[in-house]
Coordinates of C-alpha atoms in Angstrom, one line a residue:
Chain X
M26 CA -45.3 -1.4 21.4
T27 CA -45.8 -5.0 20.4
E28 CA -44.3 -6.9 17.5
T29 CA -45.7 -9.7 15.7
P30 CA -43.1 -12.6 15.8
P31 CA -42.0 -13.6 12.4
R32 CA -44.0 -16.6 11.1
A33 CA -42.1 -19.8 11.6
T34 CA -40.6 -21.2 8.4
G35 CA -41.1 -24.9 8.0
E36 CA -38.5 -27.2 6.6
V37 CA -37.9 -30.9 6.0
A38 CA -34.8 -32.8 7.2
L39 CA -34.2 -36.3 5.7
V40 CA -32.3 -37.9 8.5
G41 CA -30.3 -41.1 8.4
G42 CA -31.0 -43.1 11.6
G43 CA -28.2 -45.5 11.2
P44 CA -28.3 -49.3 11.6
G45 CA -30.5 -49.3 14.7
A46 CA -28.2 -48.7 17.7
P47 CA -29.1 -45.2 19.1
E48 CA -25.3 -44.6 19.7
L49 CA -24.8 -44.7 16.0
L50 CA -27.0 -41.7 15.4
T51 CA -25.0 -38.7 14.3
L52 CA -24.8 -35.5 16.3
A53 CA -26.6 -33.8 13.4
A54 CA -29.4 -36.3 13.6
V55 CA -29.9 -35.8 17.4
T56 CA -30.0 -32.0 16.9
A57 CA -32.6 -32.4 14.1
L58 CA -34.7 -34.7 16.3
R59 CA -34.5 -32.4 19.3
E60 CA -35.7 -29.4 17.2
A61 CA -38.4 -31.4 15.4
D62 CA -42.1 -30.5 15.6
V63 CA -43.1 -33.7 13.9
V64 CA -41.2 -36.9 13.0
L65 CA -42.2 -39.3 10.2
Y66 CA -40.7 -42.7 10.8
D67 CA -41.1 -46.2 9.6
R68 CA -38.2 -48.4 10.6
L69 CA -36.6 -47.2 13.9
A70 CA -38.3 -48.1 17.2
P71 CA -40.2 -45.6 19.2
P72 CA -37.7 -45.7 22.1
V73 CA -35.3 -43.7 19.9
L74 CA -38.0 -41.0 19.4
A75 CA -38.9 -41.0 23.1
E76 CA -35.3 -40.4 23.9
F77 CA -34.4 -37.8 21.3
A78 CA -37.7 -36.2 20.2
P79 CA -40.1 -36.4 23.1
Q80 CA -41.6 -33.0 22.3
A81 CA -42.5 -33.9 18.7
E82 CA -45.5 -35.5 17.2
H83 CA -44.6 -39.0 16.0
V84 CA -46.2 -40.4 12.8
D85 CA -45.6 -44.0 11.9
V86 CA -45.8 -44.1 8.1
G87 CA -44.5 -47.6 7.9
K88 CA -46.4 -50.5 6.3
R89 CA -46.9 -52.7 9.4
P90 CA -50.1 -54.4 10.2
G91 CA -52.4 -52.4 12.5
H92 CA -50.5 -49.2 11.9
H93 CA -51.3 -46.2 9.8
Q94 CA -50.2 -46.7 6.3
L95 CA -49.2 -44.1 3.8
S96 CA -48.2 -44.5 0.2
Q97 CA -44.9 -43.0 -1.0
S98 CA -46.9 -40.1 -2.6
G99 CA -48.8 -39.8 0.7
I100 CA -45.6 -39.5 2.6
E101 CA -44.3 -36.9 0.3
A102 CA -47.6 -34.9 0.5
L103 CA -47.5 -35.0 4.3
L104 CA -43.9 -33.8 4.4
I105 CA -44.8 -30.9 2.2
T106 CA -48.0 -29.9 4.0
Q107 CA -46.4 -30.1 7.4
A108 CA -43.4 -27.9 6.3
Q109 CA -45.8 -25.4 4.6
A110 CA -47.7 -25.1 7.9
G111 CA -44.4 -23.8 9.5
R112 CA -43.3 -27.0 11.2
K113 CA -39.9 -28.5 11.4
V114 CA -40.3 -31.9 9.9
V115 CA -37.9 -34.8 10.4
R116 CA -38.2 -37.7 8.0
L117 CA -36.3 -40.4 9.9
K118 CA -34.9 -43.3 7.9
G119 CA -33.0 -46.4 8.8
G120 CA -29.4 -46.4 7.6
D121 CA -28.7 -43.5 5.1
P122 CA -31.5 -41.7 3.5
F123 CA -29.9 -41.9 0.0
V124 CA -29.2 -45.6 0.0
F125 CA -32.5 -47.4 -1.0
G126 CA -34.4 -45.0 1.3
R127 CA -36.3 -43.2 -1.5
G128 CA -34.8 -40.1 0.0
G129 CA -33.9 -38.8 -3.4
E130 CA -37.6 -38.9 -4.4
E131 CA -38.6 -37.1 -1.2
A132 CA -36.0 -34.4 -1.6
R133 CA -37.1 -33.8 -5.1
A134 CA -40.7 -33.6 -4.1
C135 CA -40.0 -31.1 -1.4
R136 CA -37.9 -28.9 -3.7
D137 CA -40.5 -29.1 -6.4
A138 CA -43.0 -27.8 -3.9
G139 CA -40.6 -24.9 -2.8
V140 CA -40.0 -26.5 0.6
T141 CA -36.5 -26.2 2.1
V142 CA -35.0 -29.7 2.5
R143 CA -31.7 -30.9 3.8
V144 CA -30.2 -34.3 4.0
I145 CA -28.3 -35.6 7.0
P146 CA -26.4 -38.7 6.0
G147 CA -26.3 -41.7 8.3
V148 CA -24.3 -44.8 9.0
T149 CA -25.4 -47.3 6.4
S150 CA -26.3 -50.9 7.4
A151 CA -24.5 -52.1 4.3
I152 CA -21.1 -51.2 5.9
A153 CA -21.9 -51.2 9.7
V154 CA -23.7 -54.6 9.9
P155 CA -20.8 -56.5 8.4
A156 CA -18.4 -54.5 10.7
A157 CA -20.4 -55.6 13.7
V158 CA -19.2 -59.2 13.0
G159 CA -15.7 -58.2 12.1
I160 CA -16.1 -58.1 8.3
P161 CA -14.4 -55.2 6.5
L162 CA -15.9 -54.6 3.0
T163 CA -12.4 -53.8 1.8
H164 CA -9.2 -55.3 2.9
R165 CA -5.7 -54.8 1.5
E166 CA -4.8 -57.6 -0.9
V167 CA -8.2 -59.1 -0.6
S168 CA -10.7 -56.5 -1.9
R169 CA -10.5 -53.0 -3.2
M170 CA -14.1 -52.5 -4.1
F171 CA -17.6 -53.3 -3.0
T172 CA -21.0 -53.3 -4.5
V173 CA -24.2 -52.7 -2.7
V174 CA -27.3 -54.0 -4.4
S175 CA -30.9 -54.2 -3.5
G176 CA -32.3 -57.8 -3.6
H177 CA -35.8 -56.6 -3.3
A178 CA -36.5 -57.5 -6.9
P179 CA -34.9 -60.3 -9.0
L180 CA -31.7 -59.2 -10.8
T181 CA -31.3 -59.3 -14.5
A182 CA -28.9 -61.7 -16.4
A183 CA -26.6 -58.7 -17.2
E184 CA -26.6 -57.5 -13.7
L185 CA -25.8 -61.0 -12.4
D186 CA -23.1 -61.4 -15.0
H187 CA -21.2 -58.3 -14.1
L188 CA -21.7 -58.8 -10.3
A189 CA -20.2 -62.3 -10.6
G190 CA -17.4 -60.8 -12.7
L191 CA -16.5 -58.2 -10.1
A192 CA -16.7 -60.8 -7.4
R193 CA -14.2 -63.0 -9.3
T194 CA -11.8 -60.0 -9.4
G195 CA -12.0 -59.8 -5.6
G196 CA -14.8 -57.3 -5.2
T197 CA -17.1 -57.7 -2.3
L198 CA -20.9 -58.0 -2.9
V199 CA -23.4 -56.7 -0.3
I200 CA -27.1 -57.5 -0.7
L201 CA -29.7 -55.6 1.2
M202 CA -33.3 -56.7 1.4
G203 CA -32.3 -59.9 -0.2
V204 CA -33.7 -62.7 2.0
L205 CA -36.7 -63.3 -0.3
H206 CA -34.7 -63.7 -3.5
L207 CA -31.5 -65.1 -1.9
A208 CA -31.6 -68.5 -3.7
Q209 CA -32.4 -66.9 -7.1
I210 CA -29.5 -64.4 -6.7
C211 CA -26.9 -66.9 -5.6
Q212 CA -28.0 -69.5 -8.3
G213 CA -27.7 -66.6 -10.8
L214 CA -24.3 -65.6 -9.6
A215 CA -23.1 -69.2 -9.7
A216 CA -24.5 -69.7 -13.2
A217 CA -22.6 -66.5 -14.2
G218 CA -19.3 -68.0 -13.1
L219 CA -19.0 -67.2 -9.4
P220 CA -17.1 -70.1 -7.8
P221 CA -19.5 -72.2 -5.7
G222 CA -17.0 -72.2 -2.8
T223 CA -17.1 -68.3 -2.5
P224 CA -17.8 -67.5 1.2
V225 CA -21.1 -65.9 2.2
A226 CA -22.1 -64.3 5.4
I227 CA -25.7 -63.7 6.4
I228 CA -26.1 -61.2 9.3
E229 CA -29.5 -61.2 10.6
Q230 CA -31.0 -58.4 12.8
G231 CA -27.7 -56.5 13.0
Y232 CA -27.3 -54.2 16.1
S233 CA -30.1 -55.9 17.9
P234 CA -30.0 -58.3 20.8
H235 CA -31.0 -61.0 18.3
Q236 CA -28.0 -60.4 15.9
R237 CA -27.0 -63.7 14.3
L238 CA -24.1 -64.5 12.0
L239 CA -24.2 -67.4 9.6
T240 CA -21.4 -68.2 7.3
T241 CA -21.7 -70.5 4.4
T242 CA -20.8 -70.6 0.6
V243 CA -22.5 -69.6 -2.6
A244 CA -23.3 -73.3 -3.3
S245 CA -24.8 -74.0 0.1
I246 CA -26.6 -70.7 0.9
A247 CA -30.1 -71.7 0.0
V248 CA -29.8 -74.8 2.3
T249 CA -28.2 -72.8 5.1
A250 CA -30.9 -70.0 4.9
A251 CA -33.7 -72.7 5.0
E252 CA -32.1 -74.7 7.8
H253 CA -31.7 -71.7 10.0
A254 CA -35.0 -70.1 9.0
V255 CA -33.3 -66.8 8.0
R256 CA -35.6 -63.9 8.1
S257 CA -35.5 -60.1 7.2
P258 CA -33.8 -57.9 8.0
A259 CA -30.5 -59.4 7.0
V260 CA -27.4 -58.2 5.3
I261 CA -25.7 -60.7 3.0
V262 CA -22.0 -60.4 2.2
I263 CA -20.3 -62.4 -0.6
G264 CA -16.6 -62.5 -1.1
E265 CA -13.2 -63.4 0.5
V266 CA -13.6 -60.7 3.2
V267 CA -16.1 -63.0 4.9
R268 CA -13.2 -65.2 6.0
L269 CA -12.2 -62.2 8.2
A270 CA -15.4 -62.5 10.2
D271 CA -14.8 -62.9 13.9
Q272 CA -16.0 -66.3 15.0
D273 CA -14.8 -66.0 18.5
P274 CA -17.8 -65.2 20.6
A275 CA -15.9 -63.3 23.2
A276 CA -14.1 -61.1 20.7
A277 CA -17.4 -60.7 18.8
A278 CA -19.0 -59.5 21.9
D279 CA -16.4 -56.8 22.1
L280 CA -17.0 -55.9 18.5
H281 CA -20.7 -55.5 19.2
R282 CA -20.2 -53.2 22.1
A283 CA -20.9 -50.2 20.0
A284 CA -24.4 -51.5 19.6
D285 CA -24.9 -52.2 23.3
L286 CA -24.6 -48.7 24.6
S287 CA -28.3 -48.2 24.5
Chain B
M34 CA -7.5 -51.4 55.2
T35 CA -6.4 -50.3 51.8
E36 CA -7.1 -51.8 48.5
T37 CA -5.1 -51.7 45.4
P38 CA -7.3 -50.4 42.6
P39 CA -7.6 -52.9 39.8
R40 CA -5.1 -52.3 37.0
A41 CA -6.8 -50.3 34.2
T42 CA -7.5 -52.5 31.1
G43 CA -6.4 -51.0 27.9
E44 CA -8.3 -51.3 24.7
V45 CA -8.4 -50.0 21.2
A46 CA -11.4 -48.5 19.4
L47 CA -11.3 -48.1 15.7
V48 CA -13.5 -45.0 15.3
G49 CA -15.1 -43.7 12.1
G50 CA -14.8 -39.9 12.0
G51 CA -17.2 -39.4 9.1
P52 CA -16.6 -37.1 6.1
G53 CA -15.2 -34.2 8.0
A54 CA -18.1 -32.3 9.6
P55 CA -18.0 -32.6 13.3
E56 CA -21.7 -32.9 13.4
L57 CA -21.5 -36.1 11.4
L58 CA -19.6 -37.8 14.1
T59 CA -21.7 -40.6 15.8
L60 CA -22.7 -40.4 19.5
A61 CA -20.5 -43.5 20.0
A62 CA -17.6 -41.8 18.4
V63 CA -17.9 -38.8 20.7
T64 CA -18.1 -41.1 23.7
A65 CA -15.0 -43.0 22.7
L66 CA -13.1 -39.7 22.1
R67 CA -14.2 -38.3 25.5
E68 CA -13.0 -41.5 27.3
A69 CA -9.7 -41.8 25.3
D70 CA -6.4 -41.5 26.9
V71 CA -4.7 -41.3 23.5
V72 CA -5.9 -40.6 20.0
L73 CA -4.0 -41.7 16.9
Y74 CA -5.3 -39.7 13.9
D75 CA -4.2 -38.9 10.4
R76 CA -7.0 -37.2 8.5
L77 CA -9.3 -35.3 10.7
A78 CA -8.3 -31.8 11.8
P79 CA -7.1 -31.1 15.3
P80 CA -10.1 -28.9 16.1
V81 CA -12.2 -32.0 16.3
L82 CA -9.8 -33.5 18.9
A83 CA -9.7 -30.2 20.8
E84 CA -13.4 -30.2 21.1
F85 CA -14.1 -33.9 21.9
A86 CA -10.9 -35.2 23.3
P87 CA -9.1 -32.3 25.0
Q88 CA -7.9 -34.6 27.8
A89 CA -6.2 -37.1 25.5
E90 CA -2.7 -37.3 24.0
H91 CA -3.0 -36.6 20.3
V92 CA -0.6 -38.5 17.9
D93 CA -0.6 -37.5 14.3
V94 CA 0.4 -40.7 12.4
G95 CA -0.4 -39.2 9.1
K96 CA 2.1 -38.9 6.2
R97 CA 2.2 -35.1 5.9
P98 CA 5.3 -33.0 5.4
G99 CA 6.8 -31.9 8.7
H100 CA 4.8 -34.3 10.8
H101 CA 5.7 -37.4 12.6
Q102 CA 5.4 -40.4 10.3
L103 CA 4.6 -43.9 11.0
S104 CA 4.4 -47.0 8.8
Q105 CA 1.3 -49.1 8.9
S106 CA 3.2 -51.7 11.0
G107 CA 4.4 -48.8 13.2
I108 CA 0.8 -47.6 13.7
E109 CA -0.3 -51.2 14.6
A110 CA 2.6 -51.6 17.1
L111 CA 1.7 -48.3 18.7
L112 CA -2.0 -49.2 19.1
I113 CA -0.9 -52.5 20.8
T114 CA 1.7 -51.1 23.1
Q115 CA -0.5 -48.2 24.3
A116 CA -3.4 -50.6 25.0
Q117 CA -1.0 -53.1 26.8
A118 CA 0.0 -50.2 28.9
G119 CA -3.6 -49.9 30.1
R120 CA -4.6 -46.9 28.1
K121 CA -7.9 -46.4 26.2
V122 CA -6.7 -45.9 22.6
V123 CA -8.8 -44.3 19.9
R124 CA -7.8 -44.8 16.3
L125 CA -9.7 -42.0 14.6
K126 CA -10.2 -42.5 10.8
G127 CA -11.9 -40.4 8.2
G128 CA -15.2 -41.9 7.0
D129 CA -15.7 -45.5 8.0
P130 CA -12.8 -47.5 9.4
F131 CA -13.7 -50.6 7.3
V132 CA -13.8 -48.8 3.9
F133 CA -10.3 -48.3 2.6
G134 CA -9.2 -47.4 6.0
R135 CA -7.0 -50.4 6.8
G136 CA -9.2 -50.9 9.8
G137 CA -9.4 -54.6 9.1
E138 CA -5.7 -54.9 9.3
E139 CA -5.5 -52.9 12.5
A140 CA -8.3 -54.9 14.1
R141 CA -6.6 -58.2 13.2
A142 CA -3.2 -57.0 14.6
C143 CA -4.8 -56.0 17.9
R144 CA -6.7 -59.4 18.3
D145 CA -3.6 -61.3 17.3
A146 CA -1.8 -59.5 20.1
G147 CA -4.6 -60.3 22.6
V148 CA -5.8 -56.6 22.7
T149 CA -9.5 -55.9 23.0
V150 CA -10.6 -54.0 19.9
R151 CA -14.0 -52.7 18.8
V152 CA -15.1 -51.0 15.7
I153 CA -17.4 -47.9 15.7
P154 CA -18.7 -47.5 12.2
G155 CA -18.8 -44.0 10.7
V156 CA -20.6 -42.1 7.9
T157 CA -18.7 -42.9 4.8
S158 CA -17.6 -40.1 2.4
A159 CA -18.6 -42.4 -0.5
I160 CA -22.3 -41.8 0.3
A161 CA -22.3 -38.6 2.3
V162 CA -20.2 -36.4 -0.1
P163 CA -22.5 -37.1 -3.1
A164 CA -25.5 -36.5 -0.8
A165 CA -24.0 -33.1 0.1
V166 CA -24.6 -32.0 -3.5
G167 CA -28.0 -33.7 -3.8
I168 CA -26.8 -36.9 -5.5
P169 CA -28.5 -40.1 -4.1
L170 CA -26.4 -43.2 -5.0
T171 CA -29.6 -45.1 -5.6
H172 CA -32.9 -43.8 -7.0
R173 CA -36.0 -45.6 -8.0
E174 CA -36.1 -46.4 -11.7
V175 CA -32.6 -44.9 -12.1
S176 CA -30.2 -47.0 -10.0
R177 CA -30.6 -50.0 -7.6
M178 CA -27.0 -50.6 -6.9
F179 CA -23.7 -48.8 -6.4
T180 CA -20.1 -49.8 -6.4
V181 CA -17.4 -48.0 -4.4
V182 CA -13.9 -48.5 -5.7
S183 CA -10.5 -47.2 -4.8
G184 CA -8.7 -45.4 -7.6
H185 CA -5.5 -45.4 -5.7
A186 CA -3.9 -47.9 -8.1
P187 CA -4.9 -48.4 -11.8
L188 CA -7.8 -50.8 -12.3
T189 CA -7.3 -54.0 -14.3
A190 CA -9.0 -54.7 -17.6
A191 CA -11.4 -57.2 -16.0
E192 CA -12.4 -54.8 -13.3
L193 CA -13.0 -52.0 -15.9
D194 CA -15.0 -54.4 -18.0
H195 CA -17.4 -55.3 -15.2
L196 CA -17.5 -51.9 -13.7
A197 CA -18.6 -50.5 -17.2
G198 CA -21.0 -53.4 -17.5
L199 CA -22.7 -52.6 -14.2
A200 CA -22.9 -48.9 -15.1
R201 CA -24.5 -49.8 -18.4
T202 CA -27.2 -51.6 -16.4
G203 CA -27.8 -48.5 -14.4
G204 CA -25.5 -49.1 -11.5
T205 CA -23.8 -46.0 -9.9
L206 CA -20.0 -46.0 -9.6
V207 CA -18.2 -44.1 -6.8
I208 CA -14.5 -43.6 -7.0
L209 CA -12.5 -42.6 -4.0
M210 CA -8.9 -41.6 -4.1
G211 CA -9.2 -41.4 -7.8
V212 CA -7.9 -38.0 -8.8
L213 CA -4.5 -39.2 -9.9
H214 CA -5.7 -42.0 -12.1
L215 CA -9.0 -40.3 -13.2
A216 CA -8.2 -40.1 -16.9
Q217 CA -6.9 -43.7 -17.0
I218 CA -10.0 -45.0 -15.2
C219 CA -12.5 -43.1 -17.5
Q220 CA -10.7 -44.0 -20.7
G221 CA -10.7 -47.6 -19.5
L222 CA -14.4 -47.5 -18.7
A223 CA -15.2 -45.9 -22.1
A224 CA -13.0 -48.5 -23.9
A225 CA -15.0 -51.2 -22.0
G226 CA -18.3 -49.8 -23.4
L227 CA -19.5 -47.2 -21.0
P228 CA -21.2 -44.6 -23.2
P229 CA -19.1 -41.4 -23.4
G230 CA -22.1 -39.2 -22.6
T231 CA -22.6 -40.9 -19.1
P232 CA -22.7 -38.1 -16.5
V233 CA -19.9 -37.7 -14.0
A234 CA -19.7 -35.6 -10.9
I235 CA -16.5 -34.5 -9.1
I236 CA -17.1 -33.3 -5.7
E237 CA -13.9 -31.8 -4.3
Q238 CA -13.3 -31.2 -0.5
G239 CA -16.7 -32.4 0.5
Y240 CA -18.0 -31.0 3.9
S241 CA -15.5 -28.2 3.9
P242 CA -15.9 -24.5 3.2
H243 CA -14.1 -25.2 -0.1
Q244 CA -16.5 -27.9 -1.3
R245 CA -16.9 -27.7 -5.1
L246 CA -19.1 -29.7 -7.5
L247 CA -18.1 -30.2 -11.2
T248 CA -20.4 -32.1 -13.5
T249 CA -19.2 -33.4 -16.8
T250 CA -19.2 -36.6 -18.8
V251 CA -17.0 -39.7 -19.2
A252 CA -15.7 -38.3 -22.5
S253 CA -14.9 -34.9 -21.1
I254 CA -13.7 -35.7 -17.6
A255 CA -10.0 -35.4 -18.2
V256 CA -10.4 -32.0 -19.8
T257 CA -12.8 -30.9 -17.1
A258 CA -10.4 -32.1 -14.3
A259 CA -7.4 -30.4 -15.9
E260 CA -9.3 -27.1 -16.7
H261 CA -10.5 -26.8 -13.1
A262 CA -7.3 -28.1 -11.5
V263 CA -9.1 -30.8 -9.5
R264 CA -7.2 -32.0 -6.5
S265 CA -7.6 -34.6 -3.8
P266 CA -9.6 -35.2 -1.8
A267 CA -12.4 -35.7 -4.3
V268 CA -15.3 -38.2 -4.6
I269 CA -16.2 -39.1 -8.2
V270 CA -19.6 -40.4 -9.1
I271 CA -20.4 -41.9 -12.5
G272 CA -24.0 -42.7 -13.6
E273 CA -27.4 -41.2 -14.3
V274 CA -28.0 -40.3 -10.7
V275 CA -25.5 -37.4 -11.3
R276 CA -28.4 -35.6 -13.1
L277 CA -30.2 -35.4 -9.8
A278 CA -27.4 -33.2 -8.4
D279 CA -28.7 -29.9 -7.1
Q280 CA -27.3 -27.1 -9.3
D281 CA -29.3 -24.3 -7.6
P282 CA -26.8 -22.6 -5.3
A283 CA -29.4 -21.5 -2.8
A284 CA -30.9 -25.0 -2.5
A285 CA -27.4 -26.5 -2.4
A286 CA -26.6 -24.3 0.5
D287 CA -29.5 -25.7 2.3
L288 CA -28.4 -29.2 1.5
H289 CA -25.0 -28.4 2.9
R290 CA -26.2 -27.1 6.2
A291 CA -25.5 -30.4 7.9
A292 CA -21.9 -29.6 7.3
D293 CA -22.0 -26.1 8.6
L294 CA -23.0 -26.8 12.2
S295 CA -19.4 -26.8 13.2

């Protein structure tokens, strides 16, 4: 007597890969990678996949020169067709999938297609990269709120006005993907009343061997960024908490150890 | 010939424990727990410690009835004396240690005392708990920023004004520890111009078997919270992204699976 095994049921997991250090993956992310038949990735380096998902097919859907490119709708179609073919699909994203990761769109596309989808949150770079240089986004009697904003496109006057207003009350601002429009954003914040002496930290390539911290002020940021040839990826922090950054290289090295376990 | 083994060097790790599901611990957190001689905790349940740090002394420094209580300065003193005694100390915190966790203060106290301290970021409830019910804090053409604010103390008029202003431009607001002052915050936001029909989600006890999602509006939130006897801990999300919450219980169960692996 033989039995036909039940047909495998495909599914999609949107997995937060954290800020780049393999040790900052969650246990749930590692489990999902180990069980994956196929992994769609665009930001995390292949060594992570080799370590945690050696059995899976790896598809680079990122937009880098010389690599296979897929539009957002192409990525969503691939997630769906792979899951409908019965495969366990991991969509691996840097940071958290629901923070500027278009994870919301991908989850919706899967559900609209009747594909089971789950979300595995990750450690976001917006919080972890400042922490890597000793900057807490909140600090008693300094800041009791923080705003994370995409600098990918220019901000509107109303947005700049209220961001500057919150910063004046002590709120911390964190800008992701902001290198290109950094001067415009800071000029806009200053024009909206943010004091020019407000401290700014630029943390380039967080959780990599090339991590670099620059501290400056709102008034000087454009000059600082140009002088030091700041490039993406970088996390920008604006507010008094920047003064808590650890400038002691030895102590900073200790703080960075969580990133060095790879 | 005998050698005296080198004296053990103590250190403190401030470890983010994530939103409560053991599977959302990072690999670095698990390693720190496994190597710990003593763990100071106040929010995560003892089962996590039994699983990942059975060898360590467990000290509950939380402020719950019938338990040992320590002031913030008492906690900092204990971290320092334990590390100075050569022990590996883990300070386990819910979520991320640098988001309303007083981690910045504890890191500073350790460094001021000459104690090596490192920070292991965690998955913050501010992002992960909304994700557990399908709410992305950012979503293309809906929201490109989010603000996380502590509702532990009443907000000022200036803060309410700019928070309402950002929400009007499409920004998402996330309130942690806000159950007690929920009515005051929402009345203040409405008075500052936030449209009364703006959607609100209350996610109670995220990543627990008792997780509950309530959706309402800014105008109705006080009534909703009272009718359903909302209690802490709860994460409150205000903004159009709330409309993306998954209301289908079956699909929601899938989304929650990351929390059920314990």
